[in-house]
Coordinates of C-alpha atoms in Angstrom, one line a residue:
M1 CA 5.8 -2.6 16.2
K2 CA 8.3 -5.3 15.4
K3 CA 10.6 -4.2 12.6
I4 CA 13.4 -5.8 10.7
F5 CA 16.2 -3.5 9.7
I6 CA 18.3 -4.1 6.6
T7 CA 21.1 -1.6 6.2
G8 CA 24.0 -1.0 3.9
I9 CA 24.7 -4.3 2.0
A10 CA 23.3 -6.2 4.9
A11 CA 20.8 -8.7 3.4
M12 CA 23.2 -10.2 0.9
S13 CA 23.8 -13.5 2.6
L14 CA 20.4 -14.5 1.1
A15 CA 20.2 -18.1 0.1
L16 CA 19.7 -18.4 -3.7
G17 CA 17.3 -21.3 -3.5
G18 CA 14.5 -19.6 -1.5
C19 CA 13.4 -17.2 1.1
D20 CA 15.1 -19.1 4.0
S21 CA 17.7 -16.4 4.6
Y22 CA 16.3 -13.3 3.1
L23 CA 16.2 -11.7 6.6
D24 CA 19.6 -13.0 7.7
I25 CA 20.6 -9.3 7.9
N26 CA 23.4 -8.9 10.5
D27 CA 26.5 -7.3 9.1
S28 CA 29.5 -9.5 9.4
P29 CA 33.1 -8.3 9.6
N30 CA 34.0 -11.2 7.4
S31 CA 31.5 -10.4 4.7
P32 CA 32.9 -10.0 1.2
S33 CA 33.4 -6.4 -0.1
V34 CA 30.8 -4.9 -2.3
D35 CA 33.0 -5.3 -5.4
K36 CA 33.0 -9.0 -5.0
L37 CA 29.3 -9.4 -4.7
S38 CA 27.1 -10.3 -7.7
T39 CA 23.7 -8.8 -8.5
D40 CA 22.3 -12.3 -7.6
L41 CA 23.4 -11.8 -4.0
I42 CA 22.4 -8.1 -3.6
F43 CA 19.1 -7.8 -5.4
P44 CA 16.9 -10.3 -3.4
G45 CA 17.7 -8.6 0.0
A46 CA 17.1 -5.1 -1.5
E47 CA 13.8 -6.4 -3.0
M48 CA 12.7 -8.0 0.2
A49 CA 13.5 -4.9 2.3
F50 CA 11.0 -3.1 0.2
A51 CA 8.4 -5.9 0.3
N52 CA 8.7 -6.1 4.1
V53 CA 7.8 -2.4 4.5
Y54 CA 5.3 -2.2 1.7
G55 CA 3.5 -5.3 2.8
D56 CA 3.5 -4.6 6.5
Y57 CA 3.9 -1.0 7.8
M58 CA 2.3 0.7 4.8
C59 CA -0.6 -1.7 4.8
T60 CA -1.1 -1.4 8.5
T61 CA -1.1 2.4 8.5
G62 CA -3.0 2.6 5.2
G63 CA -5.6 0.2 6.6
Y64 CA -6.3 2.5 9.6
F65 CA -6.2 5.8 7.6
A66 CA -8.6 4.3 4.9
Q67 CA -11.0 3.0 7.5
Y68 CA -10.4 -0.7 6.6
F69 CA -9.3 -1.3 10.2
S70 CA -10.2 -0.1 13.6
Q71 CA -8.5 -1.0 17.0
Y72 CA -8.9 -4.3 18.7
F73 CA -10.6 -4.5 22.1
G74 CA -8.4 -3.3 24.9
T75 CA -5.2 -2.7 23.0
S76 CA -3.7 0.7 22.2
N77 CA -0.7 0.1 19.9
Y78 CA -2.3 1.8 16.9
M79 CA -4.9 4.0 18.5
D80 CA -3.2 7.0 17.0
Y81 CA -3.6 5.6 13.5
S82 CA -7.2 4.8 14.3
Q83 CA -7.7 8.5 15.1
F84 CA -5.9 9.6 11.9
K85 CA -2.7 10.5 13.6
Q86 CA 0.9 10.0 12.4
S87 CA 4.1 11.2 14.0
A88 CA 7.7 11.9 12.9
T89 CA 8.8 9.0 15.1
R90 CA 6.3 6.3 14.0
S91 CA 7.4 6.0 10.4
S92 CA 11.1 6.4 10.9
S93 CA 11.9 2.7 10.9
A94 CA 10.1 2.1 7.7
Y95 CA 11.7 5.1 6.1
T96 CA 15.2 3.8 7.1
Q97 CA 14.4 0.4 5.7
L98 CA 13.2 1.8 2.4
T99 CA 16.2 4.1 2.0
A100 CA 19.2 2.3 3.5
G101 CA 17.8 -1.3 3.1
S102 CA 16.3 -1.1 -0.3
L103 CA 17.2 2.0 -2.3
Q104 CA 20.8 2.1 -1.4
N105 CA 21.3 -1.6 -2.3
L106 CA 19.3 -1.2 -5.5
K107 CA 21.6 1.6 -6.5
T108 CA 24.5 -0.8 -6.2
V109 CA 22.6 -3.4 -8.2
M110 CA 22.0 -0.9 -11.0
E111 CA 25.6 0.2 -11.1
K112 CA 26.8 -3.4 -11.3
A113 CA 24.2 -4.3 -13.9
S114 CA 25.0 -1.3 -16.0
A115 CA 28.8 -2.1 -15.9
S116 CA 28.2 -5.7 -17.0
G117 CA 25.4 -5.1 -19.5
E118 CA 22.8 -7.0 -17.4
W119 CA 19.9 -4.9 -18.7
G120 CA 17.2 -7.3 -17.6
T121 CA 18.5 -7.0 -14.0
Y122 CA 18.9 -3.2 -14.4
L123 CA 15.2 -3.0 -15.4
A124 CA 14.1 -5.2 -12.4
A125 CA 16.0 -3.0 -10.0
T126 CA 14.5 0.1 -11.6
V127 CA 11.0 -1.3 -11.1
I128 CA 11.5 -1.9 -7.3
R129 CA 13.3 1.5 -7.0
V130 CA 10.4 3.3 -8.6
A131 CA 7.9 1.5 -6.4
A132 CA 9.9 2.5 -3.3
Y133 CA 10.2 6.2 -4.2
Q134 CA 6.5 6.3 -5.2
T135 CA 5.6 4.9 -1.8
M136 CA 7.5 7.7 0.0
V137 CA 6.2 10.5 -2.2
D138 CA 2.6 9.4 -1.6
C139 CA 2.9 9.8 2.2
Y140 CA 5.5 12.6 2.6
G141 CA 5.2 14.7 -0.5
A142 CA 8.7 16.3 -1.2
I143 CA 11.5 13.8 -0.5
P144 CA 15.2 13.5 -1.2
Y145 CA 15.6 12.2 -4.8
S146 CA 17.9 13.9 -7.2
E147 CA 20.7 14.2 -4.6
A148 CA 19.7 11.1 -2.5
L149 CA 21.8 8.0 -1.9
D150 CA 25.1 9.9 -2.2
M151 CA 27.1 8.8 0.8
N152 CA 29.1 12.0 0.6
N153 CA 26.1 14.2 0.8
V154 CA 24.3 13.9 4.2
T155 CA 22.0 16.9 3.5
P156 CA 20.4 16.2 0.1
K157 CA 17.7 18.6 -1.1
Y158 CA 14.1 17.6 -1.0
D159 CA 12.5 17.4 -4.5
D160 CA 8.9 18.3 -5.0
G161 CA 6.7 15.2 -5.3
L162 CA 5.6 16.1 -8.8
D163 CA 9.2 16.4 -9.9
V164 CA 10.0 13.0 -8.4
Y165 CA 7.1 11.4 -10.2
A166 CA 8.3 12.8 -13.5
G167 CA 11.8 11.5 -12.8
L168 CA 10.4 8.1 -12.0
V169 CA 8.5 7.9 -15.2
K170 CA 11.7 8.8 -17.1
E171 CA 13.6 6.1 -15.2
L172 CA 11.1 3.5 -16.3
D173 CA 11.2 4.6 -19.9
E174 CA 15.0 4.6 -20.0
A175 CA 15.2 1.1 -18.4
V176 CA 12.6 -0.4 -20.7
A177 CA 14.4 1.1 -23.7
K178 CA 17.6 -0.9 -22.7
V179 CA 16.0 -4.3 -23.1
N180 CA 14.6 -6.3 -26.1
G181 CA 12.6 -8.7 -23.9
G182 CA 14.8 -11.8 -23.9
E183 CA 17.3 -10.7 -21.3
K184 CA 17.6 -12.8 -18.1
V185 CA 17.1 -11.2 -14.7
C186 CA 19.1 -12.0 -11.6
T187 CA 17.8 -14.0 -8.7
N188 CA 14.6 -12.5 -7.4
F189 CA 11.3 -13.4 -5.7
L190 CA 8.8 -11.2 -7.5
L191 CA 9.1 -12.8 -11.0
P192 CA 11.5 -15.7 -10.4
G193 CA 12.9 -17.1 -13.7
K194 CA 11.0 -14.6 -15.9
F195 CA 12.8 -12.7 -18.6
A196 CA 12.9 -8.9 -19.1
S197 CA 9.7 -9.0 -21.2
E198 CA 7.6 -9.7 -18.1
W199 CA 9.4 -7.0 -16.1
V200 CA 8.5 -4.6 -18.9
K201 CA 4.8 -5.3 -18.3
V202 CA 5.3 -4.5 -14.6
A203 CA 7.1 -1.3 -15.4
N204 CA 4.2 -0.3 -17.6
A205 CA 1.7 -1.0 -14.8
L206 CA 3.7 1.2 -12.4
K207 CA 4.0 3.8 -15.1
L208 CA 0.2 3.7 -15.5
R209 CA -0.2 4.3 -11.8
L210 CA 2.2 7.2 -11.8
L211 CA 0.7 8.9 -14.8
M212 CA -2.8 8.6 -13.6
R213 CA -1.9 10.2 -10.4
E214 CA 0.2 12.9 -12.1
S215 CA -2.8 13.6 -14.4
N216 CA -4.5 15.3 -11.4
A217 CA -1.8 17.9 -11.5
V218 CA -0.4 18.1 -15.0
N219 CA -1.4 17.2 -18.5
V220 CA 0.0 13.8 -19.3
Q221 CA -2.8 12.7 -21.7
S222 CA -0.4 12.0 -24.6
E223 CA 1.9 9.8 -22.5
L224 CA -1.2 8.0 -21.1
S225 CA -2.7 7.5 -24.5
A226 CA 0.5 5.9 -25.8
L227 CA 0.8 3.6 -22.9
V228 CA -2.8 2.5 -23.0
S229 CA -2.7 2.0 -26.7
E230 CA 0.3 -0.3 -26.4
G231 CA -1.7 -2.3 -23.8
N232 CA 1.3 -4.2 -22.6
F233 CA 0.4 -4.8 -19.0
P234 CA 0.5 -7.9 -16.7
S235 CA -2.5 -10.2 -17.4
G236 CA -2.7 -11.1 -13.7
D237 CA -1.6 -9.9 -10.3
V238 CA 2.0 -9.1 -9.5
A239 CA 2.9 -10.2 -6.1
W240 CA 5.6 -11.7 -3.9
E241 CA 4.1 -15.2 -3.3
G242 CA 5.4 -18.7 -2.9
C243 CA 8.4 -17.5 -1.0
W244 CA 7.0 -17.2 2.6
K245 CA 7.5 -19.8 5.2
D246 CA 5.7 -20.5 8.5
E247 CA 8.6 -19.3 10.6
L248 CA 9.3 -16.1 12.5
G249 CA 11.0 -13.7 10.2
Q250 CA 10.1 -15.6 7.1
A251 CA 6.3 -15.4 7.0
N252 CA 4.3 -12.8 5.2
P253 CA 5.3 -9.6 7.0
F254 CA 1.7 -8.4 7.8
Y255 CA 0.8 -11.8 9.1
T256 CA 3.9 -11.7 11.4
E257 CA 3.1 -8.2 12.5
D258 CA -0.4 -8.8 13.7
N259 CA -0.5 -12.6 14.3
Y260 CA 2.6 -12.6 16.4
A261 CA 0.9 -15.1 18.7
S262 CA 1.6 -17.7 16.1
Y263 CA 5.3 -17.3 17.0
G264 CA 5.1 -17.0 20.7
G265 CA 4.1 -13.3 21.0
S266 CA 0.9 -11.6 22.0
Q267 CA 0.4 -8.7 19.5
K268 CA -3.1 -8.3 18.1
N269 CA -4.4 -5.0 17.0
M270 CA -6.5 -4.8 13.8
I271 CA -10.1 -5.5 13.4
L272 CA -12.6 -5.0 10.6
N273 CA -13.9 -1.4 10.3
L274 CA -17.7 -0.8 10.1
A275 CA -17.1 1.5 7.1
V276 CA -15.9 -1.2 4.7
L277 CA -18.2 -3.8 6.3
A278 CA -21.4 -1.8 5.6
T279 CA -20.3 -1.1 2.0
M280 CA -19.6 -4.8 1.4
N281 CA -22.8 -6.0 3.2
A282 CA -24.9 -3.7 1.0
A283 CA -24.0 -5.8 -2.0
D284 CA -23.8 -9.2 -0.3
D285 CA -20.1 -9.1 -1.3
A286 CA -18.5 -12.5 -1.1
R287 CA -15.0 -11.0 -0.9
L288 CA -15.8 -10.1 2.7
E289 CA -15.3 -13.7 3.8
V290 CA -11.9 -13.8 2.1
F291 CA -10.6 -10.4 3.2
F292 CA -11.7 -10.8 6.9
D293 CA -12.5 -13.5 9.4
P294 CA -15.8 -13.8 11.1
N295 CA -15.9 -13.3 14.9
T296 CA -15.3 -16.3 17.2
V297 CA -18.6 -16.2 19.0
K298 CA -21.3 -16.5 16.4
R299 CA -19.2 -16.7 13.3
E300 CA -20.7 -13.4 12.2
Y301 CA -19.3 -10.1 10.9
Q302 CA -19.3 -7.0 13.0
G303 CA -17.4 -3.8 12.4
G304 CA -15.4 -1.7 14.9
I305 CA -15.4 2.1 15.0
S306 CA -12.3 4.2 14.4
G307 CA -10.9 6.1 17.4
T308 CA -11.7 3.7 20.2
N309 CA -10.6 0.3 21.6
F310 CA -13.9 -0.4 23.4
T311 CA -12.3 -0.7 26.8
T312 CA -15.4 0.6 28.5
T313 CA -17.8 -1.7 26.8
A314 CA -19.9 -4.3 28.6
N315 CA -21.5 -5.6 25.5
Y316 CA -18.7 -6.0 22.9
K317 CA -15.7 -7.9 24.0
A318 CA -12.6 -9.0 22.2
N319 CA -14.1 -12.1 20.5
Y320 CA -17.0 -10.0 19.1
W321 CA -14.8 -8.4 16.5
C322 CA -13.4 -9.7 13.1
R323 CA -9.8 -9.8 12.1
P324 CA -8.2 -9.2 8.7
H325 CA -7.6 -12.6 7.1
K326 CA -3.9 -13.4 6.5
E327 CA -2.0 -16.6 6.3
F328 CA 1.8 -17.0 6.7
D329 CA 2.1 -17.5 3.0
S330 CA -0.4 -14.8 1.8
P331 CA 1.0 -12.8 -1.2
V332 CA 2.3 -9.3 -0.8
Y333 CA 0.8 -7.5 -3.8
L334 CA 2.8 -4.9 -5.8
I335 CA -0.1 -4.2 -8.2
T336 CA -3.2 -6.3 -9.1
R337 CA -4.9 -6.8 -12.4
S338 CA -8.0 -5.2 -10.7
E339 CA -6.0 -2.0 -10.0
I340 CA -4.8 -1.8 -13.6
E341 CA -8.4 -2.2 -14.9
F342 CA -9.6 0.5 -12.5
F343 CA -7.0 2.9 -13.9
L344 CA -8.0 2.0 -17.4
A345 CA -11.6 2.7 -16.6
E346 CA -10.7 6.1 -15.2
Y347 CA -8.5 6.8 -18.3
E348 CA -11.4 6.0 -20.6
A349 CA -13.9 8.0 -18.6
R350 CA -11.7 11.1 -18.7
Y351 CA -10.2 10.9 -22.2
G352 CA -11.9 8.2 -24.2
S353 CA -15.2 6.2 -24.4
M354 CA -17.7 5.8 -21.6
A355 CA -18.6 2.4 -23.1
A356 CA -15.0 1.3 -22.8
A357 CA -14.8 2.8 -19.3
E358 CA -17.7 0.7 -18.2
T359 CA -16.1 -2.4 -19.7
H360 CA -12.9 -1.8 -17.8
Y361 CA -14.8 -1.0 -14.6
N362 CA -16.7 -4.3 -14.8
A363 CA -13.5 -6.1 -15.6
A364 CA -11.8 -4.5 -12.5
V365 CA -14.5 -5.7 -10.1
E366 CA -14.4 -9.2 -11.8
A367 CA -10.6 -9.3 -11.5
S368 CA -10.9 -8.4 -7.8
F369 CA -13.3 -11.4 -7.3
A370 CA -10.8 -13.6 -9.2
T371 CA -8.0 -12.6 -6.9
A372 CA -10.2 -13.4 -3.9
G373 CA -11.2 -16.7 -5.5
V374 CA -14.9 -16.2 -5.1
S375 CA -17.9 -15.5 -7.4
G376 CA -20.6 -12.9 -7.1
A377 CA -19.2 -9.9 -9.0
D378 CA -22.6 -9.5 -10.7
R379 CA -24.3 -8.7 -7.4
V380 CA -21.8 -6.0 -6.7
L381 CA -22.1 -4.5 -10.2
T382 CA -25.9 -4.4 -9.7
V383 CA -25.6 -2.4 -6.5
Y384 CA -22.7 -0.3 -7.6
P385 CA -23.1 -0.1 -11.4
W386 CA -21.1 2.2 -13.7
E387 CA -22.8 5.5 -13.9
P388 CA -21.5 7.8 -16.7
G389 CA -22.8 10.9 -14.9
N390 CA -21.3 9.9 -11.6
W391 CA -18.6 7.5 -12.5
Q392 CA -16.0 8.7 -10.0
K393 CA -18.1 7.8 -7.0
N394 CA -18.7 4.2 -7.8
L395 CA -15.3 3.7 -9.2
G396 CA -13.8 5.2 -6.1
I397 CA -15.9 3.1 -3.8
Q398 CA -15.3 -0.2 -5.6
K399 CA -11.5 0.5 -5.9
W400 CA -11.5 1.2 -2.2
V401 CA -13.3 -2.1 -1.5
A402 CA -11.1 -4.1 -3.9
L403 CA -7.9 -2.9 -2.3
S404 CA -9.2 -3.5 1.3
G405 CA -7.9 -7.1 1.3
V406 CA -4.9 -6.9 -0.9
N407 CA -3.1 -3.6 -0.6
Q408 CA -4.5 -1.2 2.0
Y409 CA -1.8 1.4 1.4
E410 CA -2.7 1.9 -2.2
G411 CA -6.3 1.9 -1.1
Y412 CA -5.5 4.8 1.2
C413 CA -3.7 6.6 -1.7
E414 CA -6.6 6.2 -4.1
L415 CA -9.1 7.2 -1.5
R416 CA -7.3 10.5 -1.0
R417 CA -7.0 11.1 -4.8
L418 CA -10.5 10.0 -5.9
K419 CA -12.3 11.5 -2.9
Y420 CA -14.6 8.4 -2.6
P421 CA -15.9 7.0 -0.4
A422 CA -16.8 10.5 0.9
F423 CA -17.7 11.2 4.5
G424 CA -21.4 10.8 5.5
T425 CA -23.3 12.8 8.1
V426 CA -22.9 10.3 11.0
T427 CA -19.9 10.5 13.3
G428 CA -17.9 7.9 15.2
D429 CA -19.4 9.2 18.4
E430 CA -22.9 8.6 17.1
L431 CA -22.0 5.1 15.8
Y432 CA -20.6 4.1 19.2
S433 CA -21.3 6.1 22.4
I434 CA -18.5 5.4 24.8
L435 CA -20.4 7.1 27.7
N436 CA -23.5 5.0 27.2
D437 CA -22.0 1.9 25.7
V438 CA -24.4 2.0 22.8
Y439 CA -23.4 0.6 19.4
S440 CA -25.5 1.8 16.5
P441 CA -24.0 0.5 13.2
S442 CA -27.2 0.8 11.2
L443 CA -26.8 4.6 11.3
L444 CA -23.9 4.4 8.8
V445 CA -24.9 4.7 5.1
P446 CA -23.0 2.1 3.0
G447 CA -20.3 3.6 0.8
T448 CA -19.4 6.4 3.3
L449 CA -16.7 7.2 5.8
Y450 CA -17.2 8.8 9.3
T451 CA -15.1 11.0 11.6
P452 CA -13.3 8.9 14.2
I453 CA -13.9 9.2 17.9
D454 CA -11.3 11.5 19.4
V455 CA -10.1 12.4 15.9
N456 CA -6.8 14.2 15.2
T457 CA -7.5 17.8 16.2
S458 CA -5.4 19.2 13.4
L459 CA -7.9 17.6 11.0
G460 CA -11.3 18.0 12.6
A461 CA -14.5 16.5 11.2
N462 CA -14.8 14.8 7.8
K463 CA -11.2 15.0 6.8
L464 CA -8.6 12.3 6.0
L465 CA -5.0 12.4 7.0
Q466 CA -3.5 13.8 3.8
R467 CA 0.2 13.5 4.5
W468 CA 2.7 12.4 7.1
P469 CA 5.2 14.5 9.1
Y470 CA 8.8 14.0 7.8
P471 CA 10.3 11.1 9.7
N472 CA 13.0 11.7 12.2
A473 CA 15.3 9.4 10.3
S474 CA 15.4 12.0 7.6
S475 CA 14.7 15.4 9.1
S476 CA 16.9 15.1 12.2
R477 CA 20.0 14.8 10.0
N478 CA 19.1 17.1 7.1
S479 CA 18.9 20.8 7.5
N480 CA 17.2 21.0 4.1
V481 CA 14.0 19.5 5.4
P482 CA 11.1 21.6 4.3
D483 CA 8.6 23.1 6.7
Y484 CA 5.8 20.6 7.3
E485 CA 2.7 21.7 5.4
G486 CA 0.3 20.1 7.8
D487 CA -1.8 17.0 8.2
D488 CA -4.7 18.4 6.1
K489 CA -2.5 19.5 3.1
P490 CA -3.0 17.0 0.2
I491 CA -0.1 15.4 -1.8
F492 CA 0.1 17.1 -5.2
W493 CA -2.1 14.4 -6.9
A494 CA -4.9 14.8 -4.3
K495 CA -5.4 18.6 -4.5

């Protein structure tokens, strides 16, 4: 996998007028010292270090682990992901970029902003910091947090994931309390030119995500009720958009990763998975044509099977399969209005009114269609309606579908937490027989998952990969690394 590394204060040569230089990341011996750099110079590089990992590596792996993607004909780069496998080596680059490239630089931004009273910038940096830490907890569990980012402490302790979440909620509350809404925010690409009041809304949306996940483990109903009652959330999607260019290193990171042929390479790995295809087909879901491209032979949609790359097939060649649809300027979504509405629907179902829950559920599906720019939400809501007695199933399935084309990593997280779609009775081997070269997609019941072919043996049948081994970038240098709990041991919010 191609990866861009941003370390130390590296990405601070970023051009203030656009994305042109956000990945000009080589350290220079002639670079100015940290004390001479402004938050305008530091924040965009730290922000984009996170967006690069979140919008590429996390979406790639999440896409395989959530059965949005399967492996392209004849290629093997991500066969391990397709079989629900993750290693300590595979995620190390992403971990390094999140910590050294994003979090370390955000710490500097926050220190500078605090010293100069730039509270709008302080809030913005806190928002990205919280998103980065949340991302790491959700795949590793316990991570360095309370003692992290101290250059004099090379062996920080690993804090329990639940404790990190509680700390992140507190960080958001404290940062929001420092602003009155009218403060300016330094140069950035997420909300360029917006005042602190808009960043407060994003902070509230991330807090909603954190609290809803925490609520599976601890009682945070009062905090949720206060947040929901306030209702101060973004009215639309929050994404990095309008800043990508059709050039190597400056395009949408997911597009660059798996459409590298556009820039002279040959990498091509991901194809549409039968699991999400069957679910969308059952409702004649118009989002399918936005989230994935049809095949190049008949301009039809066909889904691959997790765990194989079809190298033995005589019937289904490379141009039979469908690719995720991305453009060089596609947004990288931090959180969508649809995701917010799904959380509000869940909140109402658990603590409030079923009527209000249904309203938010319908609004979530409609918001997803709005993001895709297509109509037809009514058809989906007819096939997958709100069911008060079984709300978690349809909410889980539709949230999984909605995230399939915008944020596959969060889709993977919510799949583990909500437990839907659940595994059906058919297996990957039954859907595609490698020995006999027989493909039987009609066996899969829409709205279900299946065990991949040659699945991770530590999981076995009908189980998702629940957590990732600690990355070598962390564990090899830190004697405090906890014992790995195992691929089948859920993160605290999924138990």
